[in-house]
Structures are given as structure tokens and as C-alpha cells.
Amino acid sequence: MLPWKSIIEINPESKRTIYLQISDFIIKEINIGHLSAGQKLPSSRTLADILKINRKTAIMAFDELLAQGWIDVIPNKGAFVKNNIPTFRPQDLGRKMNIPKIIKKDPISSLVTVNDGIPDYRLSLIDKLYKQAGSLSKNAIGKNLFGGGSPAGEESLRYVLCNYLHDSRAISTTPSNIMVTRGSQMALYLAFSILLKNGGKVAVGELNYQTANDTITTLGGKLVKIQLNDQGLDIDHLEATLQKEKIAAIYITPHHQYPTTITMPVTHRLRLLNLASKYDFTIIEDDYDYDYHYSRSPILPIASIDQESRVVYIGSFSKLFAPAVRLGYMVASQTFINNCIPHRLHIDRRGDPLLEKSLSMLIEDNELPRLLKKNISIYKRRRDLLASLLEKELGNQVRFKLPEGGMAIWVKFLNIDIDTLKDKLHQNGVIMNTDVYTAFNSHSRLGFASLNEKEIGIVIELLTKVIHQIVQ
Ligand SMILES: Cc1ncc(COP(=O)(O)O)c(C=O)c1O
């Protein structure tokens, strides 16, 4: 008999259950030829005695081997290595993958990261959202959600969103006009899949959210660039373009134009709607950070005044929770939503019903307005602090306009190459993780929302030090 006690070394600390550890060892012995076809294995009682384990555990190990096809069990005779066992010799890769236990921190990247405008998830409701999901998963309502789900999104969330959109931004809609998506990016992808089915052109700002541009071109669309001015999209230039070129759609972020942060005035919004009607195109209104407006209430979306279903309205919860919380939505005509469904089924069958239901419960409990009220005043303070420090410490080196809302300041760096700036900042412990718009005179977005006041102080201190080194 093989020396089972020394062959099977049970590790009580292992996350793998004991019976699976035993079957693993036996499989290994078969594979390396120590156990040959037809060879008898010890009985479950003997194995249990040798290994000092419960007999049930030994039986489970044999059941596992039987289920996997490694052994035959002959009644009253015992267990035998299968005669025609599949011969499987794992390739010796010569080395084992080293899975690091902890992701090592780059020592010089540990101070602070400047992004182009994401929320401070230390202040968000993530814990509440997942706690809700956790408790929901334990009860019957939650359990029901595991098997089901609709490609248009969890029904109760679509109902709750109707009230939420009505109360927060005067959009009147119905659950059949809503698709819940995994973040607004999925909504953008689906909307352009429909609009660009036969190719076509999409008007975008000359500076624009790069991911949207990439989505459009990947789906076969052609970008038509529209100039920007100090009021955002230049509507005169758009109109002149429309007289020459047919477009399928325009993609806009009117609340805070990405990347410049400029808010589109109401008069421009009305003109845009009229142009959409006259030249027959769709408006994709990406309202990614609607909630954050500091000088007054947010300006109502174009979707709220759209009488002709010209607007596909796209929203995201990633600015309320965190970028990794993949919850967004699209509001459009019922036909448009129905057309999106087959496309969604190709990439994602049914979203995350448990998380969507949990979100609907948070909205029903009025948690979002409470959170927003608190965060708006915190983010406003952070915006003002970053602006005043930029002015005070770097007034000669940068130009910017205080944004009315959003999560970032659009900064023009004078006489400074931003890539050099990024490198030097990194050496000093600040990662500047933002896009650079070199074609637009060295501009970049400096996100303030995710940094607390101390962190903003560190960023400005190091930014000042590094810029002075560069311009010396
Ligand atoms: C202009 C714009 N649209 C949409 C999004 C959000 O995308 P998602 O909801 O997929 O996270 C972002 C995120 O940064 C953005 O900047």
C-alpha cells in the first residue's frame, strides 16, 4: 500500500475543502503514474483512519473522483483506478506563476492622484448600496432576482427612475422609455449602434469626450467637428455645417461641456432643438454630471423640453457612487429602446438586477438627494479652494474660468509642456492622470472633487514647486 499519510498532506489553513484536497492528491498520484489503471484504492474507512478524518469526508473524496471519472467503484469490492483513465499530463511550464499577495505600491506614486473629475468615493453611498444588495440577497425578493432580469433593466428601478427624473430634472417619461445600462458608456455604445447602422456622420465639439469619439468611429461613424466658443458649442458654426452636411446625430454634454466644463445657455439649447427638427437628426445628450452645479440649480436637460423625441438622454450613477459602480441609463422613444434591446443582448443579457433593485430602494428612501446636498457643498468648497490656490500660487502660469459645476477645472498652462509637468510631478509623488489637450494650447482638466482639502494643498504645493523648476 502507498504511504498515504505522507502522500496526502491536508492543509487545514487552505481555502480548498478537505475532501477536494484529498481527491487532488489522488489525481496527482494517478497522473504521475504512482497509481496505475485498475489499482485498488484503500477503503474510505481505512483512508479516514490513516488521515484521521471523518469517514464522510473520505467518502466525499471518492465521490468526487468517481464524478470526475478517475475511479470505478465496484459494490462490495472497493474503489479502483479506472482502466481507461484519460491520460492527462499537465505541461511543465518550468515555473509557477507568482501571484502577488498584495499589489505593491509604487513608492513615488503614493502621495496623491489628480484625475479629470471623478467623485470622492470616500463620501459616497457605496457602502449603503452594497449593504442593501447584501441583505436583499438573503431574502426571497432578492433571491428571485438571481435568475431573472430584463435586458431593459430591473423593472422597479425603471419605475423609480421615472419619478426620480421627473423630480430632479423635469423629464416626463415611462418605464418603457428607459433602459438601465452598465454605466453610461453602454448607453452610448447602444445608441450609436442604432444611429450608425448604415454609417453616417456625428457632430461633436472640436474638443470632446475622447471615449465618445472613439465609440462613434469604431461603429463606423464619421466625426464632424464643431467649433467651441466661450459659450460652449458654437451654434452658428453648427448651423453653417448643417447647410452643407447631413448628420445622423450630434453628441453633446451641455451641462458641463467635456472637457471645457462650459454650460450651454438655454437659448442655445432651444436653437439646437429647432435645428434637430429642421435638419432631422438625433441629439445624444450625455448628462454625466448633472447633479453637480454650484452657483444655482442645475439647468434642466434638453430632454425635458423635447416634444419630438429628438433627444436620447443618457445618465450615469458613476459620478454619484464611483466609476466602478456600473449603473447608468438611457431615456428615449420606446421604438429606440426596443431597437437597442437586441444589440444589448449581444454584449450583456441582463445587467445586474440585484444592484439595480438596491439602487431603486436607495432612491425610494430618498437617500440620493440627502447625499447630494452634502456632497455639493463639499465639492463646491473644494472647487473654490483649488481655484483660489491656483490663482494665488500660480496666477502667472495658468489661466482658467471658475466652472459653474462639474468636478474639474479646465486649466490652460502657459509656456509649460504638460507631459514634462506630469513626469516631474510623478517624481515628486503626484500622479496627474488626466488627458492633455496640446492642440488647444496645453490645457488639461484638474479634478477637484475626489481630493480633500489637505490633498488639494499637497497638489498645489508640488505643482508650484515643479512649475517653478521648469520655467526657471
Ligand atoms: C463625458 C462623460 N460621459 C460619461 C462618463 C461616464 O461613464 P460611465 O457612466 O460609463 O462611467 C464620463 C466619465 O468620466 C464622462 O466623462
Short mmCIF file of C-alpha atoms and ligand atoms in Angstrom, two decimals:
data_model
loop_
_atom_site.label_atom_id
_atom_site.label_comp_id
_atom_site.label_asym_id
_atom_site.label_seq_id
_atom_site.Cartn_x
_atom_site.Cartn_y
_atom_site.Cartn_z
CA MET A 1 0.00 0.00 0.00
CA LEU A 2 1.17 3.50 -0.79
CA PRO A 3 2.24 5.62 2.18
CA TRP A 4 -0.97 7.62 2.11
CA LYS A 5 -0.19 9.55 5.24
CA SER A 6 2.86 11.13 3.69
CA ILE A 7 1.30 11.45 0.21
CA ILE A 8 -1.82 13.28 1.31
CA GLU A 9 -0.84 16.32 3.28
CA ILE A 10 -4.00 18.04 4.39
CA ASN A 11 -3.60 21.73 4.92
CA PRO A 12 -6.19 22.93 7.45
CA GLU A 13 -5.43 26.57 6.52
CA SER A 14 -6.26 26.05 2.85
CA LYS A 15 -9.42 27.57 1.40
CA ARG A 16 -9.91 24.34 -0.55
CA THR A 17 -12.15 21.93 1.34
CA ILE A 18 -10.51 18.81 2.80
CA TYR A 19 -12.26 16.26 0.59
CA LEU A 20 -11.13 18.18 -2.51
CA GLN A 21 -7.57 18.33 -1.19
CA ILE A 22 -7.67 14.52 -0.84
CA SER A 23 -9.07 13.95 -4.32
CA ASP A 24 -6.47 16.39 -5.71
CA PHE A 25 -3.65 14.32 -4.20
CA ILE A 26 -5.07 11.08 -5.53
CA ILE A 27 -5.47 12.56 -9.02
CA LYS A 28 -1.88 13.73 -8.86
CA GLU A 29 -0.70 10.22 -7.93
CA ILE A 30 -2.62 8.79 -10.90
CA ASN A 31 -1.16 11.41 -13.20
CA ILE A 32 2.44 10.82 -12.22
CA GLY A 33 1.95 7.08 -12.55
CA HIS A 34 2.20 6.11 -8.88
CA LEU A 35 -1.30 4.72 -9.15
CA SER A 36 -1.90 2.69 -12.26
CA ALA A 37 -5.05 1.66 -14.15
CA GLY A 38 -7.07 -0.93 -12.25
CA GLN A 39 -5.15 -0.40 -8.99
CA LYS A 40 -7.22 -0.72 -5.85
CA LEU A 41 -7.53 2.27 -3.54
CA PRO A 42 -7.84 1.97 0.22
CA SER A 43 -11.38 1.82 1.53
CA SER A 44 -12.95 5.01 2.80
CA ARG A 45 -12.75 3.66 6.37
CA THR A 46 -9.02 2.87 6.06
CA LEU A 47 -8.29 6.22 4.46
CA ALA A 48 -10.25 8.01 7.20
CA ASP A 49 -8.26 6.15 9.89
CA ILE A 50 -4.91 6.87 8.26
CA LEU A 51 -5.62 10.54 7.72
CA LYS A 52 -7.51 11.00 11.00
CA ILE A 53 -10.53 12.49 9.25
CA ASN A 54 -14.21 11.86 9.34
CA ARG A 55 -15.24 8.89 7.18
CA LYS A 56 -17.84 11.07 5.44
CA THR A 57 -15.01 13.29 4.20
CA ALA A 58 -13.22 10.27 2.72
CA ILE A 59 -16.46 9.14 1.05
CA MET A 60 -16.90 12.63 -0.43
CA ALA A 61 -13.35 12.47 -1.83
CA PHE A 62 -14.15 9.15 -3.54
CA ASP A 63 -17.46 10.54 -4.82
CA GLU A 64 -15.54 13.42 -6.34
CA LEU A 65 -13.06 11.05 -8.04
CA LEU A 66 -15.95 8.96 -9.30
CA ALA A 67 -17.79 12.03 -10.64
CA GLN A 68 -14.66 13.21 -12.44
CA GLY A 69 -14.15 9.78 -14.00
CA TRP A 70 -10.88 8.82 -12.29
CA ILE A 71 -12.12 5.72 -10.48
CA ASP A 72 -14.71 2.96 -10.65
CA VAL A 73 -16.50 1.81 -7.53
CA ILE A 74 -17.47 -1.86 -7.59
CA PRO A 75 -20.03 -2.78 -4.91
CA ASN A 76 -18.59 -4.99 -2.14
CA LYS A 77 -15.15 -4.85 -3.77
CA GLY A 78 -13.98 -1.29 -3.43
CA ALA A 79 -12.66 1.61 -5.48
CA PHE A 80 -10.25 1.11 -8.38
CA VAL A 81 -8.36 3.46 -10.65
CA LYS A 82 -10.30 3.48 -13.90
CA ASN A 83 -9.00 1.23 -16.61
CA ASN A 84 -9.19 3.78 -19.38
CA ILE A 85 -8.37 6.87 -17.43
CA PRO A 86 -7.94 9.96 -19.52
CA THR A 87 -4.21 10.44 -19.75
CA PHE A 88 -3.55 13.98 -18.87
CA ARG A 89 -0.10 15.23 -18.24
CA PRO A 90 -0.08 18.87 -17.34
CA GLN A 91 2.59 20.70 -19.24
CA ASP A 92 5.51 21.63 -17.09
CA LEU A 93 5.80 25.32 -17.59
CA GLY A 94 9.09 25.25 -15.76
CA ARG A 95 7.94 27.95 -13.39
CA LYS A 96 4.94 28.75 -11.27
CA MET A 97 3.01 31.96 -11.74
CA ASN A 98 3.80 34.18 -8.83
CA ILE A 99 0.53 35.73 -7.78
CA PRO A 100 1.46 38.65 -5.59
CA LYS A 101 -0.42 38.66 -2.29
CA ILE A 102 -0.50 42.43 -2.15
CA ILE A 103 -0.19 44.77 -5.04
CA LYS A 104 2.99 46.60 -4.31
CA LYS A 105 2.65 50.32 -4.16
CA ASP A 106 4.96 52.36 -6.26
CA PRO A 107 6.74 54.32 -3.53
CA ILE A 108 6.75 57.53 -5.52
CA SER A 109 3.13 57.26 -6.54
CA SER A 110 1.70 57.08 -3.09
CA LEU A 111 1.00 60.72 -2.26
CA VAL A 112 -1.95 61.77 -4.35
CA THR A 113 -3.53 61.35 -7.78
CA VAL A 114 -5.12 64.14 -9.78
CA ASN A 115 -7.81 62.85 -12.15
CA ASP A 116 -10.02 64.61 -14.68
CA GLY A 117 -13.06 64.66 -12.44
CA ILE A 118 -14.32 61.69 -10.50
CA PRO A 119 -16.26 61.66 -7.22
CA ASP A 120 -14.71 61.14 -3.83
CA TYR A 121 -15.98 57.66 -3.15
CA ARG A 122 -14.93 58.04 0.48
CA LEU A 123 -18.03 60.26 0.71
CA SER A 124 -20.39 58.24 -1.46
CA LEU A 125 -23.14 55.78 -0.65
CA ILE A 126 -21.24 52.74 -1.91
CA ASP A 127 -21.36 51.02 1.47
CA LYS A 128 -25.11 51.56 1.71
CA LEU A 129 -25.68 50.33 -1.84
CA TYR A 130 -23.77 47.09 -1.31
CA LYS A 131 -25.19 46.60 2.18
CA GLN A 132 -28.64 46.88 0.68
CA ALA A 133 -27.63 44.35 -2.01
CA GLY A 134 -26.22 42.04 0.69
CA SER A 135 -29.37 42.00 2.78
CA LEU A 136 -31.57 41.76 -0.29
CA SER A 137 -29.66 38.70 -1.49
CA LYS A 138 -30.69 36.88 1.68
CA ASN A 139 -34.42 37.28 1.27
CA ALA A 140 -36.93 35.90 -1.19
CA ILE A 141 -37.26 39.12 -3.23
CA GLY A 142 -33.51 39.27 -3.75
CA LYS A 143 -33.16 35.56 -4.47
CA ASN A 144 -35.75 35.88 -7.23
CA LEU A 145 -33.54 38.42 -8.93
CA PHE A 146 -30.66 35.99 -9.38
CA GLY A 147 -32.34 34.02 -12.13
CA GLY A 148 -34.21 36.71 -13.97
CA GLY A 149 -33.69 40.17 -15.27
CA SER A 150 -34.67 42.01 -18.38
CA PRO A 151 -32.31 43.47 -20.98
CA ALA A 152 -34.08 46.79 -20.41
CA GLY A 153 -33.11 46.71 -16.74
CA GLU A 154 -34.75 45.87 -13.44
CA GLU A 155 -38.37 46.89 -13.60
CA SER A 156 -38.69 48.54 -10.20
CA LEU A 157 -35.66 50.72 -10.96
CA ARG A 158 -37.22 51.84 -14.24
CA TYR A 159 -40.37 52.84 -12.37
CA VAL A 160 -38.42 54.63 -9.65
CA LEU A 161 -36.27 56.38 -12.26
CA CYS A 162 -39.39 57.89 -13.82
CA ASN A 163 -40.16 59.73 -10.60
CA TYR A 164 -36.51 60.50 -9.95
CA LEU A 165 -36.02 62.03 -13.41
CA HIS A 166 -39.25 63.94 -13.09
CA ASP A 167 -38.44 65.35 -9.66
CA SER A 168 -34.76 66.07 -10.27
CA ARG A 169 -34.80 67.27 -13.90
CA ALA A 170 -38.38 67.65 -15.13
CA ILE A 171 -38.14 64.77 -17.58
CA SER A 172 -41.53 63.12 -18.00
CA THR A 173 -41.16 59.55 -19.11
CA THR A 174 -42.41 56.00 -18.63
CA PRO A 175 -40.62 52.76 -17.69
CA SER A 176 -40.82 51.56 -21.31
CA ASN A 177 -38.80 54.58 -22.39
CA ILE A 178 -35.92 53.66 -20.10
CA MET A 179 -33.10 51.19 -20.43
CA VAL A 180 -30.88 50.65 -17.39
CA THR A 181 -27.32 50.12 -18.58
CA ARG A 182 -23.96 49.22 -17.10
CA GLY A 183 -22.76 52.78 -16.90
CA SER A 184 -23.47 55.46 -19.46
CA GLN A 185 -20.80 54.05 -21.75
CA MET A 186 -23.03 51.10 -22.59
CA ALA A 187 -25.86 53.50 -23.38
CA LEU A 188 -23.56 55.50 -25.69
CA TYR A 189 -22.46 52.34 -27.44
CA LEU A 190 -26.02 51.10 -27.93
CA ALA A 191 -27.34 54.46 -29.09
CA PHE A 192 -24.61 54.85 -31.70
CA SER A 193 -25.04 51.23 -32.78
CA ILE A 194 -28.60 52.10 -33.76
CA LEU A 195 -27.92 55.53 -35.22
CA LEU A 196 -24.91 54.44 -37.26
CA LYS A 197 -26.38 51.16 -38.51
CA ASN A 198 -25.86 52.33 -42.08
CA GLY A 199 -22.89 54.58 -41.34
CA GLY A 200 -23.33 58.32 -41.07
CA LYS A 201 -21.89 61.45 -39.54
CA VAL A 202 -21.99 62.62 -35.95
CA ALA A 203 -21.32 66.23 -34.98
CA VAL A 204 -19.13 66.67 -31.89
CA GLY A 205 -17.32 69.58 -30.27
CA GLU A 206 -13.82 70.18 -31.68
CA LEU A 207 -12.74 69.10 -28.22
CA ASN A 208 -14.83 66.28 -26.91
CA TYR A 209 -15.01 63.29 -24.60
CA GLN A 210 -12.48 61.05 -26.33
CA THR A 211 -14.28 57.82 -25.44
CA ALA A 212 -17.39 59.06 -27.22
CA ASN A 213 -15.35 59.96 -30.31
CA ASP A 214 -13.73 56.52 -30.28
CA THR A 215 -17.11 54.81 -29.88
CA ILE A 216 -18.53 56.69 -32.86
CA THR A 217 -15.61 55.95 -35.17
CA THR A 218 -15.38 52.32 -34.05
CA LEU A 219 -19.02 51.89 -35.01
CA GLY A 220 -18.34 53.26 -38.47
CA GLY A 221 -19.40 56.86 -37.89
CA LYS A 222 -17.57 59.90 -39.20
CA LEU A 223 -16.89 62.81 -36.85
CA VAL A 224 -17.90 66.30 -37.92
CA LYS A 225 -16.11 68.75 -35.65
CA ILE A 226 -17.98 71.83 -34.49
CA GLN A 227 -16.08 74.81 -33.13
CA LEU A 228 -16.31 75.80 -29.49
CA ASN A 229 -16.53 79.33 -28.13
CA ASP A 230 -16.89 80.79 -24.67
CA GLN A 231 -20.50 79.55 -24.55
CA GLY A 232 -19.61 76.00 -25.42
CA LEU A 233 -20.67 74.62 -28.79
CA ASP A 234 -20.73 77.33 -31.46
CA ILE A 235 -24.32 77.04 -32.70
CA ASP A 236 -23.71 79.34 -35.69
CA HIS A 237 -20.93 77.09 -36.86
CA LEU A 238 -23.19 74.08 -36.35
CA GLU A 239 -25.92 75.68 -38.44
CA ALA A 240 -23.49 76.57 -41.20
CA THR A 241 -22.23 72.98 -41.18
CA LEU A 242 -25.77 71.58 -41.35
CA GLN A 243 -26.41 73.60 -44.50
CA LYS A 244 -23.59 71.66 -46.15
CA GLU A 245 -23.57 68.25 -44.50
CA LYS A 246 -26.21 65.75 -43.40
CA ILE A 247 -25.62 64.38 -39.92
CA ALA A 248 -27.29 61.45 -38.20
CA ALA A 249 -26.73 62.81 -34.71
CA ILE A 250 -24.93 65.28 -32.51
CA TYR A 251 -23.21 64.21 -29.28
CA ILE A 252 -23.20 66.85 -26.56
CA THR A 253 -22.52 67.31 -22.86
CA PRO A 254 -24.39 70.62 -22.49
CA HIS A 255 -24.48 70.83 -18.73
CA HIS A 256 -20.71 70.96 -18.46
CA GLN A 257 -19.13 70.56 -21.87
CA TYR A 258 -16.44 67.90 -21.79
CA PRO A 259 -13.62 68.82 -21.46
CA THR A 260 -14.04 72.61 -21.19
CA THR A 261 -16.75 72.50 -18.45
CA ILE A 262 -18.75 75.31 -20.14
CA THR A 263 -22.53 75.28 -19.55
CA MET A 264 -24.64 75.66 -22.70
CA PRO A 265 -27.05 78.61 -22.34
CA VAL A 266 -30.79 77.94 -22.56
CA THR A 267 -31.12 79.94 -25.79
CA HIS A 268 -28.56 77.67 -27.46
CA ARG A 269 -30.41 74.61 -26.23
CA LEU A 270 -33.64 75.80 -27.83
CA ARG A 271 -31.84 76.61 -31.07
CA LEU A 272 -30.26 73.21 -31.09
CA LEU A 273 -33.65 71.52 -30.70
CA ASN A 274 -35.03 73.57 -33.58
CA LEU A 275 -32.06 72.64 -35.74
CA ALA A 276 -32.55 68.96 -34.89
CA SER A 277 -36.13 69.21 -36.06
CA LYS A 278 -35.30 71.21 -39.20
CA TYR A 279 -32.36 69.03 -40.29
CA ASP A 280 -33.74 65.78 -38.89
CA PHE A 281 -31.02 64.49 -36.58
CA THR A 282 -30.87 62.97 -33.11
CA ILE A 283 -29.37 64.70 -30.10
CA ILE A 284 -27.39 62.45 -27.79
CA GLU A 285 -27.42 64.35 -24.53
CA ASP A 286 -24.79 62.87 -22.20
CA ASP A 287 -25.64 64.34 -18.81
CA TYR A 288 -22.84 62.59 -16.98
CA ASP A 289 -22.57 65.04 -14.06
CA TYR A 290 -25.98 66.72 -13.97
CA ASP A 291 -26.18 66.80 -10.21
CA TYR A 292 -23.12 68.92 -9.57
CA HIS A 293 -23.87 72.55 -10.16
CA TYR A 294 -22.73 75.11 -7.63
CA SER A 295 -23.81 78.64 -8.46
CA ARG A 296 -27.52 77.81 -8.84
CA SER A 297 -29.80 74.89 -9.53
CA PRO A 298 -28.76 72.71 -12.44
CA ILE A 299 -30.07 73.82 -15.84
CA LEU A 300 -32.80 71.46 -17.00
CA PRO A 301 -31.70 68.98 -19.66
CA ILE A 302 -32.66 69.48 -23.29
CA ALA A 303 -34.59 66.21 -22.95
CA SER A 304 -37.00 67.96 -20.58
CA ILE A 305 -38.19 70.34 -23.34
CA ASP A 306 -38.06 67.87 -26.22
CA GLN A 307 -41.53 67.42 -27.76
CA GLU A 308 -40.50 65.29 -30.74
CA SER A 309 -38.38 62.52 -29.19
CA ARG A 310 -35.32 64.04 -30.81
CA VAL A 311 -33.23 63.54 -27.70
CA VAL A 312 -31.65 60.36 -26.41
CA TYR A 313 -30.88 61.24 -22.81
CA ILE A 314 -28.03 59.39 -21.11
CA GLY A 315 -27.26 59.48 -17.40
CA SER A 316 -24.81 57.84 -15.06
CA PHE A 317 -24.62 56.94 -11.40
CA SER A 318 -20.85 56.62 -11.53
CA LYS A 319 -20.47 60.29 -10.57
CA LEU A 320 -22.64 59.69 -7.51
CA PHE A 321 -21.07 56.43 -6.35
CA ALA A 322 -17.77 55.63 -8.06
CA PRO A 323 -16.54 54.91 -11.59
CA ALA A 324 -16.52 51.19 -10.84
CA VAL A 325 -20.23 51.11 -9.95
CA ARG A 326 -21.63 50.30 -13.37
CA LEU A 327 -25.09 51.82 -13.27
CA GLY A 328 -26.37 54.17 -15.94
CA TYR A 329 -29.45 54.62 -18.09
CA MET A 330 -30.83 55.82 -21.37
CA VAL A 331 -34.17 57.58 -21.90
CA ALA A 332 -35.53 57.58 -25.45
CA SER A 333 -38.59 56.82 -27.53
CA GLN A 334 -40.00 53.36 -26.98
CA THR A 335 -39.04 52.37 -30.53
CA PHE A 336 -35.45 53.43 -29.93
CA ILE A 337 -35.25 51.47 -26.67
CA ASN A 338 -36.79 48.41 -28.35
CA ASN A 339 -34.25 48.67 -31.16
CA CYS A 340 -31.42 48.76 -28.61
CA ILE A 341 -32.52 45.54 -26.91
CA PRO A 342 -31.18 43.04 -29.49
CA HIS A 343 -27.85 44.91 -29.53
CA ARG A 344 -27.65 44.78 -25.76
CA LEU A 345 -28.34 41.05 -25.82
CA HIS A 346 -25.22 40.58 -27.93
CA ILE A 347 -22.98 42.04 -25.27
CA ASP A 348 -24.82 41.67 -21.95
CA ARG A 349 -28.00 39.74 -21.36
CA ARG A 350 -29.50 41.30 -18.31
CA GLY A 351 -27.43 43.73 -16.25
CA ASP A 352 -27.19 43.33 -12.51
CA PRO A 353 -30.76 43.05 -11.18
CA LEU A 354 -29.73 42.84 -7.52
CA LEU A 355 -27.68 46.03 -7.66
CA GLU A 356 -30.34 47.75 -9.74
CA LYS A 357 -33.05 46.80 -7.24
CA SER A 358 -30.83 48.01 -4.39
CA LEU A 359 -30.38 51.34 -6.12
CA SER A 360 -34.12 51.66 -6.60
CA MET A 361 -34.56 51.12 -2.84
CA LEU A 362 -31.99 53.82 -2.02
CA ILE A 363 -33.78 56.23 -4.34
CA GLU A 364 -37.15 55.38 -2.81
CA ASP A 365 -35.72 56.00 0.64
CA ASN A 366 -34.69 59.45 -0.55
CA GLU A 367 -31.03 58.72 0.16
CA LEU A 368 -29.70 60.27 -3.07
CA PRO A 369 -30.93 63.85 -2.50
CA ARG A 370 -29.55 63.71 1.06
CA LEU A 371 -26.15 62.56 -0.18
CA LEU A 372 -26.14 65.11 -2.96
CA LYS A 373 -26.95 68.01 -0.70
CA LYS A 374 -23.98 67.14 1.48
CA ASN A 375 -21.57 66.45 -1.37
CA ILE A 376 -22.49 69.52 -3.40
CA SER A 377 -21.40 71.79 -0.58
CA ILE A 378 -18.20 69.77 -0.04
CA TYR A 379 -17.31 69.78 -3.75
CA LYS A 380 -18.07 73.48 -4.02
CA ARG A 381 -15.62 74.17 -1.20
CA ARG A 382 -13.02 72.02 -2.97
CA ARG A 383 -13.59 73.79 -6.30
CA ASP A 384 -13.20 77.18 -4.61
CA LEU A 385 -10.09 76.09 -2.74
CA LEU A 386 -8.39 74.71 -5.86
CA ALA A 387 -9.32 77.85 -7.81
CA SER A 388 -8.08 80.25 -5.14
CA LEU A 389 -4.79 78.36 -4.68
CA LEU A 390 -4.22 78.19 -8.45
CA GLU A 391 -4.78 81.92 -8.60
CA LYS A 392 -2.64 82.70 -5.56
CA GLU A 393 0.31 80.39 -6.20
CA LEU A 394 0.31 80.05 -9.97
CA GLY A 395 -1.52 83.14 -11.21
CA ASN A 396 1.26 83.88 -13.72
CA GLN A 397 1.47 80.34 -15.05
CA VAL A 398 -2.13 79.28 -15.58
CA ARG A 399 -5.43 80.60 -16.91
CA PHE A 400 -8.86 79.23 -16.09
CA LYS A 401 -12.50 80.17 -15.59
CA LEU A 402 -14.32 79.06 -12.48
CA PRO A 403 -16.66 76.28 -13.69
CA GLU A 404 -20.31 76.60 -12.69
CA GLY A 405 -20.40 72.93 -11.89
CA GLY A 406 -18.90 69.54 -12.52
CA MET A 407 -15.86 68.02 -10.90
CA ALA A 408 -12.90 69.60 -12.64
CA ILE A 409 -11.36 72.93 -13.61
CA TRP A 410 -10.27 73.36 -17.22
CA VAL A 411 -6.79 74.84 -16.90
CA LYS A 412 -4.54 76.34 -19.52
CA PHE A 413 -0.86 76.03 -18.63
CA LEU A 414 1.18 78.91 -20.07
CA ASN A 415 4.56 78.07 -21.57
CA ILE A 416 4.62 74.63 -19.97
CA ASP A 417 4.74 71.30 -21.68
CA ILE A 418 2.22 69.24 -19.73
CA ASP A 419 3.94 65.93 -20.41
CA THR A 420 7.12 67.29 -18.82
CA LEU A 421 5.00 68.60 -16.00
CA LYS A 422 3.44 65.17 -15.50
CA ASP A 423 6.84 63.47 -15.38
CA LYS A 424 8.22 65.90 -12.83
CA LEU A 425 5.10 65.71 -10.71
CA HIS A 426 5.34 61.94 -10.69
CA GLN A 427 8.88 62.14 -9.39
CA ASN A 428 7.50 64.27 -6.55
CA GLY A 429 4.68 61.90 -5.66
CA VAL A 430 1.74 63.35 -7.61
CA ILE A 431 0.23 61.36 -10.42
CA MET A 432 -1.53 63.57 -12.93
CA ASN A 433 -3.91 61.13 -14.53
CA THR A 434 -5.62 63.45 -16.98
CA ASP A 435 -5.83 63.89 -20.72
CA VAL A 436 -3.73 66.64 -22.26
CA TYR A 437 -5.19 68.81 -24.98
CA THR A 438 -1.98 70.04 -26.57
CA ALA A 439 -3.75 71.11 -29.73
CA PHE A 440 -5.67 73.53 -27.58
CA ASN A 441 -2.74 75.37 -26.03
CA SER A 442 -1.69 72.96 -23.35
CA HIS A 443 -4.95 72.56 -21.50
CA SER A 444 -5.83 69.89 -19.01
CA ARG A 445 -8.65 69.16 -16.59
CA LEU A 446 -7.78 69.24 -12.91
CA GLY A 447 -10.34 67.26 -10.95
CA PHE A 448 -11.10 68.67 -7.51
CA ALA A 449 -13.99 66.51 -6.29
CA SER A 450 -12.02 63.45 -5.26
CA LEU A 451 -9.37 65.39 -3.32
CA ASN A 452 -9.88 66.59 0.22
CA GLU A 453 -8.58 69.96 1.31
CA LYS A 454 -5.28 68.59 2.55
CA GLU A 455 -4.73 66.74 -0.73
CA ILE A 456 -5.54 69.86 -2.76
CA GLY A 457 -2.91 71.68 -0.67
CA ILE A 458 -0.33 69.00 -1.48
CA VAL A 459 -1.14 69.12 -5.19
CA ILE A 460 -0.78 72.90 -5.36
CA GLU A 461 2.41 72.90 -3.31
CA LEU A 462 4.06 70.35 -5.60
CA LEU A 463 2.60 71.80 -8.77
CA THR A 464 4.06 75.19 -7.82
CA LYS A 465 7.44 73.70 -6.97
CA VAL A 466 7.64 71.73 -10.22
CA ILE A 467 6.39 74.54 -12.46
CA HIS A 468 8.94 76.91 -10.97
CA GLN A 469 11.67 74.36 -11.65
CA ILE A 470 10.51 74.02 -15.28
CA VAL A 471 10.16 77.71 -16.10
CA GLN A 472 13.39 78.79 -14.36
C1 LIG B 1 -18.39 62.84 -20.71
C2 LIG B 1 -18.57 61.58 -19.94
N1 LIG B 1 -19.61 60.81 -20.19
C3 LIG B 1 -19.83 59.69 -19.46
C4 LIG B 1 -18.98 59.32 -18.45
C5 LIG B 1 -19.29 58.20 -17.51
O1 LIG B 1 -19.23 57.00 -17.99
P1 LIG B 1 -19.77 55.76 -17.14
O2 LIG B 1 -21.13 56.04 -16.64
O3 LIG B 1 -19.76 54.68 -18.17
O4 LIG B 1 -18.80 55.53 -16.04
C6 LIG B 1 -17.86 60.05 -18.20
C7 LIG B 1 -16.94 59.57 -17.17
O5 LIG B 1 -15.95 60.10 -16.86
C8 LIG B 1 -17.64 61.21 -18.94
O6 LIG B 1 -16.59 61.97 -18.67
#
